[in-house]
Short mmCIF file of C-alpha atoms in Angstrom, two decimals:
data_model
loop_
_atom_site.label_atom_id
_atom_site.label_comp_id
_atom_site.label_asym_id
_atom_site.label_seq_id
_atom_site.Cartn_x
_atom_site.Cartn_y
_atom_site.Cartn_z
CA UNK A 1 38.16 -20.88 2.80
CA UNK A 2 37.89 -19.92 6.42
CA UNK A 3 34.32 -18.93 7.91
CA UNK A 4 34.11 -16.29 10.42
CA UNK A 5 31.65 -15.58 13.09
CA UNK A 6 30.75 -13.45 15.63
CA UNK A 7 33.61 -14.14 17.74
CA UNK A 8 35.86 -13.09 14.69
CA UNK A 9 34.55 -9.51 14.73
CA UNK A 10 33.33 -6.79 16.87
CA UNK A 11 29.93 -4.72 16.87
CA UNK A 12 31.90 -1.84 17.87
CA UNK A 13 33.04 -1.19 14.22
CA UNK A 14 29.74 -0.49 13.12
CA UNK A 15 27.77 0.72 16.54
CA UNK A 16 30.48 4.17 16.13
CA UNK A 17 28.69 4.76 12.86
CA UNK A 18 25.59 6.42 11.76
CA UNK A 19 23.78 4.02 9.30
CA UNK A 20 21.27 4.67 6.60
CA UNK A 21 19.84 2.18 4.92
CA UNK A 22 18.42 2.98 1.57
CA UNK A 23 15.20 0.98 0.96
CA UNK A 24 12.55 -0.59 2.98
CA UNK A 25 11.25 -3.57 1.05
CA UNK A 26 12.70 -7.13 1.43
CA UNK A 27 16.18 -7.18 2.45
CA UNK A 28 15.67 -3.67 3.55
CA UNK A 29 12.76 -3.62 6.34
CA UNK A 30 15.06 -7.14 7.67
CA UNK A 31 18.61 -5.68 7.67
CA UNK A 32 17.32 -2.76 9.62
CA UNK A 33 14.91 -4.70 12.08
CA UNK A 34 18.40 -6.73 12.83
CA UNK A 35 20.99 -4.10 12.95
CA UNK A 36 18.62 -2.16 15.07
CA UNK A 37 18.43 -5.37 17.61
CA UNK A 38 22.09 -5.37 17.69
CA UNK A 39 22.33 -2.50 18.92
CA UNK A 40 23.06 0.04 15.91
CA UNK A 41 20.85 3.00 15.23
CA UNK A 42 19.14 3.19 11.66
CA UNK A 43 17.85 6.22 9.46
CA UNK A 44 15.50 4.70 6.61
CA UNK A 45 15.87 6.71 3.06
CA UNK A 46 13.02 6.15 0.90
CA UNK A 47 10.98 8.09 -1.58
CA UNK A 48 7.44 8.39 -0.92
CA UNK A 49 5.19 5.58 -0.68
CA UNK A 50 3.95 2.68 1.01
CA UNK A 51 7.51 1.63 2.77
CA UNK A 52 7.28 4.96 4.13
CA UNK A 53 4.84 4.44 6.21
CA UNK A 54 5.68 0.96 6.76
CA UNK A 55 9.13 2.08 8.16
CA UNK A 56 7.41 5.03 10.08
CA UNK A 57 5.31 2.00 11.87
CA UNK A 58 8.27 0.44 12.99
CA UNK A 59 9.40 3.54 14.44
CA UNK A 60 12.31 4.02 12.11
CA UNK A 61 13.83 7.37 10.85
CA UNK A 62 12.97 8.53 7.62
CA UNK A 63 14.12 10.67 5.38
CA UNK A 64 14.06 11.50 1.82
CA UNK A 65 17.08 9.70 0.13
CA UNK A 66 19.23 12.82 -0.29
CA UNK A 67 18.89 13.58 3.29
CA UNK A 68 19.20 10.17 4.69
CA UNK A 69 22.68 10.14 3.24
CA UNK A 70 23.91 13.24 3.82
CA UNK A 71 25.43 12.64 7.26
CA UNK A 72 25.96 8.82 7.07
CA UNK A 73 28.69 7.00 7.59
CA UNK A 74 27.70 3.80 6.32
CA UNK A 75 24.75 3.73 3.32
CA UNK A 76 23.73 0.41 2.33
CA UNK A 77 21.62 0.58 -0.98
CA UNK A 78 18.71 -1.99 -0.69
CA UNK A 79 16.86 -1.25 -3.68
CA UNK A 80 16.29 -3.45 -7.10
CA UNK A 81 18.89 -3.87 -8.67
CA UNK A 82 17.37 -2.57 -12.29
CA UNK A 83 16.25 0.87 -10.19
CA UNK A 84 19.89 1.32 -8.21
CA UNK A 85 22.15 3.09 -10.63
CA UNK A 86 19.63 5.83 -11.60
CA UNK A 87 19.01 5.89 -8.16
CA UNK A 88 22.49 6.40 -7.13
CA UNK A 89 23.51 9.00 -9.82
CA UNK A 90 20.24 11.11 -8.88
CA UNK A 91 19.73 11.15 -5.39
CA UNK A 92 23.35 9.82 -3.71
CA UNK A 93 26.56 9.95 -5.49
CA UNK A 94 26.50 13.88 -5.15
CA UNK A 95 24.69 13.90 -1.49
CA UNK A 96 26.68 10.77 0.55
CA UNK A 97 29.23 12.45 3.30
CA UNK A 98 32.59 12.50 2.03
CA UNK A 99 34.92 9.72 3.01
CA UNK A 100 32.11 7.13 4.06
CA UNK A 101 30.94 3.97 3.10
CA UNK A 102 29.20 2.99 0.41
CA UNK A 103 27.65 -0.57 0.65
CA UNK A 104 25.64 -2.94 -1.24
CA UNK A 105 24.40 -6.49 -0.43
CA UNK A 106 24.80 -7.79 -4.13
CA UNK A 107 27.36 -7.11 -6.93
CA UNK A 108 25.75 -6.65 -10.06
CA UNK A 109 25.67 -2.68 -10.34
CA UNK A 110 29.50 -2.13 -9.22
CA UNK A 111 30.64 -5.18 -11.26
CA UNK A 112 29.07 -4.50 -14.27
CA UNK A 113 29.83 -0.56 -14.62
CA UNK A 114 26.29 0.69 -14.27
CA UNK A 115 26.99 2.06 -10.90
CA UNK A 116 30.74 3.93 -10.57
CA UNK A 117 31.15 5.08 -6.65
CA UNK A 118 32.59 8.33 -6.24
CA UNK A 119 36.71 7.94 -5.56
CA UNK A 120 36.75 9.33 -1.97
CA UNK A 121 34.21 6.56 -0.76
CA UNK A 122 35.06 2.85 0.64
CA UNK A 123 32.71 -0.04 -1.12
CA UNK A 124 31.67 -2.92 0.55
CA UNK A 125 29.59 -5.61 0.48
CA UNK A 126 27.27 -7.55 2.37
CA UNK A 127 25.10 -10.18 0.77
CA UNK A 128 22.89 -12.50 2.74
CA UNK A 129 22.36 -15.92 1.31
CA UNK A 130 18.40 -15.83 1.89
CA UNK A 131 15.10 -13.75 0.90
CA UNK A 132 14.94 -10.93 3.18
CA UNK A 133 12.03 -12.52 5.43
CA UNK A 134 14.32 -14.92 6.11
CA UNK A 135 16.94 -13.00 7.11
CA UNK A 136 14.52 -12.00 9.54
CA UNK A 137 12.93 -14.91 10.82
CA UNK A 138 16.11 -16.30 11.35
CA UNK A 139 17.85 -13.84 13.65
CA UNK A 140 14.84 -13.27 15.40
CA UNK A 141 15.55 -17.40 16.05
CA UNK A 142 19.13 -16.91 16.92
CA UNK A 143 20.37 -18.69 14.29
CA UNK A 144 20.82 -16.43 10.71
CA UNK A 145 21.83 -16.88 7.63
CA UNK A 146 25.11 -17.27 5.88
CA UNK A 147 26.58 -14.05 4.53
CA UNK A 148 28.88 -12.35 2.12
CA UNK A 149 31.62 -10.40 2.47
CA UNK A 150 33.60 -8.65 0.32
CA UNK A 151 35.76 -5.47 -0.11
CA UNK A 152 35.91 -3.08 -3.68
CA UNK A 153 37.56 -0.10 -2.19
CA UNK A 154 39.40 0.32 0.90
CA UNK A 155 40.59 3.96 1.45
CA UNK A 156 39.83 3.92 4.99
CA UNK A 157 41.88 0.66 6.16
CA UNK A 158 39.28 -1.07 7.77
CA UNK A 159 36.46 -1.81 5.40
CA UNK A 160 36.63 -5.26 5.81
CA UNK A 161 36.17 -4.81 9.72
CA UNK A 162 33.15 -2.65 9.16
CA UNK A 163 31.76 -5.53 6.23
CA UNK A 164 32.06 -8.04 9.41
CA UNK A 165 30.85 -5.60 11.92
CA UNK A 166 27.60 -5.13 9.32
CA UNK A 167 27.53 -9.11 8.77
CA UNK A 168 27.50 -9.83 12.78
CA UNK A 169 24.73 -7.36 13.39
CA UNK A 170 22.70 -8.57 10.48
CA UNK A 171 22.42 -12.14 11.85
CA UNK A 172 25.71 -13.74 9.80
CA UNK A 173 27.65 -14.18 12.88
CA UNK A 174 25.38 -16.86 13.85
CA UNK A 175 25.62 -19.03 10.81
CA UNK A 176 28.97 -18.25 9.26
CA UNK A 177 30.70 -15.64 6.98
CA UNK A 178 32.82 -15.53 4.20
CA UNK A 179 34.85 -13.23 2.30
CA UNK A 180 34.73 -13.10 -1.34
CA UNK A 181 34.85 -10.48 -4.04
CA UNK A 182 32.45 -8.40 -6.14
CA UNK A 183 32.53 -10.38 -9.52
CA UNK A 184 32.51 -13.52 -7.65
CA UNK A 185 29.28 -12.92 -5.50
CA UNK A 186 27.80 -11.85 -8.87
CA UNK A 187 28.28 -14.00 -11.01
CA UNK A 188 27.72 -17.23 -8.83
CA UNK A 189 24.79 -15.78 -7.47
CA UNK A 190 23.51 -14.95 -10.92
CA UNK A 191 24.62 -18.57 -12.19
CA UNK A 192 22.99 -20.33 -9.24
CA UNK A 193 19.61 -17.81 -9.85
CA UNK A 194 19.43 -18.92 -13.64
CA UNK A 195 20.36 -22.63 -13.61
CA UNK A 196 19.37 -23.99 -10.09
CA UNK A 197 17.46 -22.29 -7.50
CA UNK A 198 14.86 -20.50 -9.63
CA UNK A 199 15.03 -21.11 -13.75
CA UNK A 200 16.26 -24.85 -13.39
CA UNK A 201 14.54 -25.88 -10.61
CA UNK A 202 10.70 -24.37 -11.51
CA UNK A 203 11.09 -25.57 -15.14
CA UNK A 204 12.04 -28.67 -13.96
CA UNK A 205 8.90 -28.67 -11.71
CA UNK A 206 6.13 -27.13 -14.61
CA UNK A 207 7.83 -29.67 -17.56
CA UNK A 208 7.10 -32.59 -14.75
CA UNK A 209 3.72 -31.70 -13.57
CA UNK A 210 2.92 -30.84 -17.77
CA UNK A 211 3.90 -34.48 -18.28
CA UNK A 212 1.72 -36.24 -15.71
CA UNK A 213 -1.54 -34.46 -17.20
CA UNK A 214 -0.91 -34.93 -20.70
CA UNK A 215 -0.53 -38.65 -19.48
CA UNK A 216 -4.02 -38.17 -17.93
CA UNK A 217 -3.15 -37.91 -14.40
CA UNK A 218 -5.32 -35.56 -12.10
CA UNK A 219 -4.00 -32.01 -11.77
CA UNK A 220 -4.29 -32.28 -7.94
CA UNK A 221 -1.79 -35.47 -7.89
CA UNK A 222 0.62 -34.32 -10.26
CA UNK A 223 0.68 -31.25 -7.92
CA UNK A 224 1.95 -33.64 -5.13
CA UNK A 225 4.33 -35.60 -6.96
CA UNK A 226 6.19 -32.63 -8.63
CA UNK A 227 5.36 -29.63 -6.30
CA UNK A 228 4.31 -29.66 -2.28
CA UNK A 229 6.90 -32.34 -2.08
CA UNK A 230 9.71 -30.54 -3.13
CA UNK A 231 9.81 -28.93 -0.27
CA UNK A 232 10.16 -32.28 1.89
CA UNK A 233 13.11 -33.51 -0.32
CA UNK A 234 14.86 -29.91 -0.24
CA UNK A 235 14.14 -29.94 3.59
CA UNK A 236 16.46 -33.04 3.67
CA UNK A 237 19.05 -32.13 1.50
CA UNK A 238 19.26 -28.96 3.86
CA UNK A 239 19.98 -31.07 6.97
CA UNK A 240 22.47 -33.57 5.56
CA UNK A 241 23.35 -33.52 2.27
CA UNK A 242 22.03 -35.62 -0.68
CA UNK A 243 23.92 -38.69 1.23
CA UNK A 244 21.30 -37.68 3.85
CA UNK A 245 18.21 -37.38 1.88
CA UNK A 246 19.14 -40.54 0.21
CA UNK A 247 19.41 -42.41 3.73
CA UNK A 248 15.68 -41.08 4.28
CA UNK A 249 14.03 -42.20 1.05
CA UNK A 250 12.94 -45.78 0.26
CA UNK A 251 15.62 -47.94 -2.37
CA UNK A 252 12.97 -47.56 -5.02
CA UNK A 253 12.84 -44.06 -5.09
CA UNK A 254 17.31 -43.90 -4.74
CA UNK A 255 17.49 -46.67 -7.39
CA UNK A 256 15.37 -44.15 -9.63
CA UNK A 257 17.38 -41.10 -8.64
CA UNK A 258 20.34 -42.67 -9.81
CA UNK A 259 19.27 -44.54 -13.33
CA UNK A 260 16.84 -41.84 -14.40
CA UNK A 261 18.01 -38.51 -12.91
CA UNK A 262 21.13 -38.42 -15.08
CA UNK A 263 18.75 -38.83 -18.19
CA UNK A 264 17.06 -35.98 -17.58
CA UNK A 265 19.68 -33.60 -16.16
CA UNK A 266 22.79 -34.53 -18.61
CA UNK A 267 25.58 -33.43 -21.20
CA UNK A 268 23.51 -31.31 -22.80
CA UNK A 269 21.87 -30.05 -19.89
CA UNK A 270 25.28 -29.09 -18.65
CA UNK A 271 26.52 -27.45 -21.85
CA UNK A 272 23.61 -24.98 -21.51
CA UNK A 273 24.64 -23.81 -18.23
CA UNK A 274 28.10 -23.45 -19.38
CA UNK A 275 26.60 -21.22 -21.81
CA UNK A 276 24.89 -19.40 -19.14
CA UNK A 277 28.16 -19.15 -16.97
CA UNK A 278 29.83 -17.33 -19.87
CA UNK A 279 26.83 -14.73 -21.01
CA UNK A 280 27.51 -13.76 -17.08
CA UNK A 281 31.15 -13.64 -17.60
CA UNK A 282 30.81 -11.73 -20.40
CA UNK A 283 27.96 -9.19 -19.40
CA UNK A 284 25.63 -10.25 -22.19
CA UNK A 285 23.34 -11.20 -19.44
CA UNK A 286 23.24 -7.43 -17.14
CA UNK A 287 23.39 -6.23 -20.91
CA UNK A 288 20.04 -8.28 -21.56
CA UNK A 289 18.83 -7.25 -18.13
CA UNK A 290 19.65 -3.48 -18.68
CA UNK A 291 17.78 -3.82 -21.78
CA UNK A 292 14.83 -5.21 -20.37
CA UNK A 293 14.02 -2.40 -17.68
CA UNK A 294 14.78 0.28 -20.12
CA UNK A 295 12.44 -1.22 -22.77
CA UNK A 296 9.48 -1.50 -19.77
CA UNK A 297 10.40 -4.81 -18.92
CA UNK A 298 8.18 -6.59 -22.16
CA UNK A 299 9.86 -9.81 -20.47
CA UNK A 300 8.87 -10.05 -17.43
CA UNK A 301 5.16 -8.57 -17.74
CA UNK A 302 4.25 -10.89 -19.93
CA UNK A 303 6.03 -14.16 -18.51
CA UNK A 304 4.20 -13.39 -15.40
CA UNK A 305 0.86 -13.11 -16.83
CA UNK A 306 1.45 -16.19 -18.67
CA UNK A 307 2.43 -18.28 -15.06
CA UNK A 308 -0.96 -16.63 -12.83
CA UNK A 309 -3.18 -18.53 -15.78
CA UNK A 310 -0.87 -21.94 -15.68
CA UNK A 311 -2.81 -24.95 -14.43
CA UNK A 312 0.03 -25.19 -12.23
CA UNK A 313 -0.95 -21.98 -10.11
CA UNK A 314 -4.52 -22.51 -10.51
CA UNK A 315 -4.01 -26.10 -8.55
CA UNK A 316 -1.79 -25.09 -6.32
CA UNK A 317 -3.81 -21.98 -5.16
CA UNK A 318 -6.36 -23.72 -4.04
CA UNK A 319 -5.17 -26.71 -2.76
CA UNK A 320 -2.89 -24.12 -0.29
CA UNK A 321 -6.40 -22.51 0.88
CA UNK A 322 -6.65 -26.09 1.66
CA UNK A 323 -3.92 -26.47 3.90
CA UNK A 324 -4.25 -24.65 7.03
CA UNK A 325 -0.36 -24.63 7.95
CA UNK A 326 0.35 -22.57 4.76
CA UNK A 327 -2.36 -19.72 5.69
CA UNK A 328 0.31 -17.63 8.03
CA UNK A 329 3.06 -18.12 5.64
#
């Protein structure tokens, strides 16, 4: 799999187009903040409401969404992805300019049906591998964030020169890009979501700290052990690999990574994420998803509620008011 950066593109694909980007929150306030800085100019299309004036402030270009599209060329839809197809079928798929671009920096709604892009318009993607304050930060540093790249429908002939162009102005150039597919983006992303980066890795973190105070440890240290120190170990993964976090911890603690970790994360830990895998595969999981938004989301309202009263937040709240290098973040 070959990366690509900057030098493997050129702005100019891009710069020749009028861009709107649909969306102002996370990934949308930092893909136009960087495409701006490269050079491009941006039109914002929002309802009314608090990005509004947020994107007014930055001296952005707004419009309402049916009027932001009209005349693009290029219309990336940065919006959740629960909101996008209702969205698309209201406000864009009878307003976007015939012929343009239709782009999106994450899979789900093209590769599970719920959003079906009109036949005369290319699809593309661009997905950045970070939260959009990253994406941000780190172009502002000069040194971005791996992206995505991937083509769905190529009627123009050079849809993958415009994903790179996008990529490149977005910050990707600096860090590396790759080209992939819709379903594959999606359902890795989704996988690595579920199992890793946020289910795995946070009920791996509550089920530890739970364990030290039913043991009759103090809330505060089991915070430490199982929580501000993630950070530090992830930190050093980050740089070098486990082989490199394991050269920077002490025997003890790689002696215990190595007899106890595979207790904890084994067999059966792995046959659950296979089982994960395939309700992605399948679509029982967007299906689930789907469900969830149209029902009012029951899930997530009340799993929420349930984590702001977990002794877990409580501690952690205020020893962070504590810490005077986490009151900017």
């Amino acid at each position: 799999m070959k990366l690509l950066y900057s030098a493997d593109g050129s702005l100019e694909n891009i710069k020749s187009k009028s861009v709107t980007i649909v969306g102002y929150g996370s990934q949308g306030h930092a893909h136009a903040l960087n495409l701006r800085d490269s050079g491009i100019e941006v039109t914002i299309g929002l309802r009314h409401g608090s990005s509004w004036n947020n994107a007014i402030k930055n001296d952005f270009v707004v419009k309402s969404i049916p009027e932001a599209v009209r005349n693009a060329d290029l219309v990336m839809l940065l919006i959740p992805d629960e909101e996008m197809s209702a969205v698309y079928i209201s406000e864009i798929h009878n307003n976007i300019k015939k012929d343009s671009t239709l782009a999106f920096a994450h899979g789900f709604n093209v590769h599970y049906n719920q959003i079906v892009p009109r036949s005369d318009l290319n699809v593309i993607m661009i997905a950045p591998k970070a939260p959009g304050h990253m994406v941000r930060e780190t172009y502002i540093k000069g040194h971005g964030v791996p992206h995505l790249i991937a083509v769905w429908r190529d009627n123009s002939n050079n849809s993958k020169e415009v994903a790179l162009a996008y990529a490149i102005a977005n910050g990707g150039g600096f860090a590396g890009i790759i080209e992939t597919t819709f379903k594959d983006e999606t359902e890795t992303d989704l996988f690595g979501e579920q199992v890793v980066l946020c289910g795995g890795l946070t009920e791996l973190i509550k089920a530890g700290f739970e364990t030290l105070i039913e043991h009759g440890y103090k809330p505060e240290l089991a915070y430490f052990e199982c929580i501000h120190e993630v950070k530090l170990i992830v930190d050093l993964i980050y740089q070098g690999g486990i082989s490199g976090l394991n050269s920077s911890i002490s025997n003890n603690a790689e002696y215990g990574e190595y007899t106890v970790g595979p207790k904890v994360i084994n067999q059966t830990t792995k046959n659950i994420m296979k089982e994960a895998l395939n309700d992605i595969q399948t679509g029982k999981y967007a299906k689930d998803f789907i469900l969830e938004k149209k029902a009012n989301s029951p899930i997530l309202t009340t799993k929420r509620s349930l984590l702001k009263t977990h002794l877990l937040e409580k501690v952690g709240r205020f020893l962070r008011a504590k810490m005077s290098w986490t009151k900017s973040s």
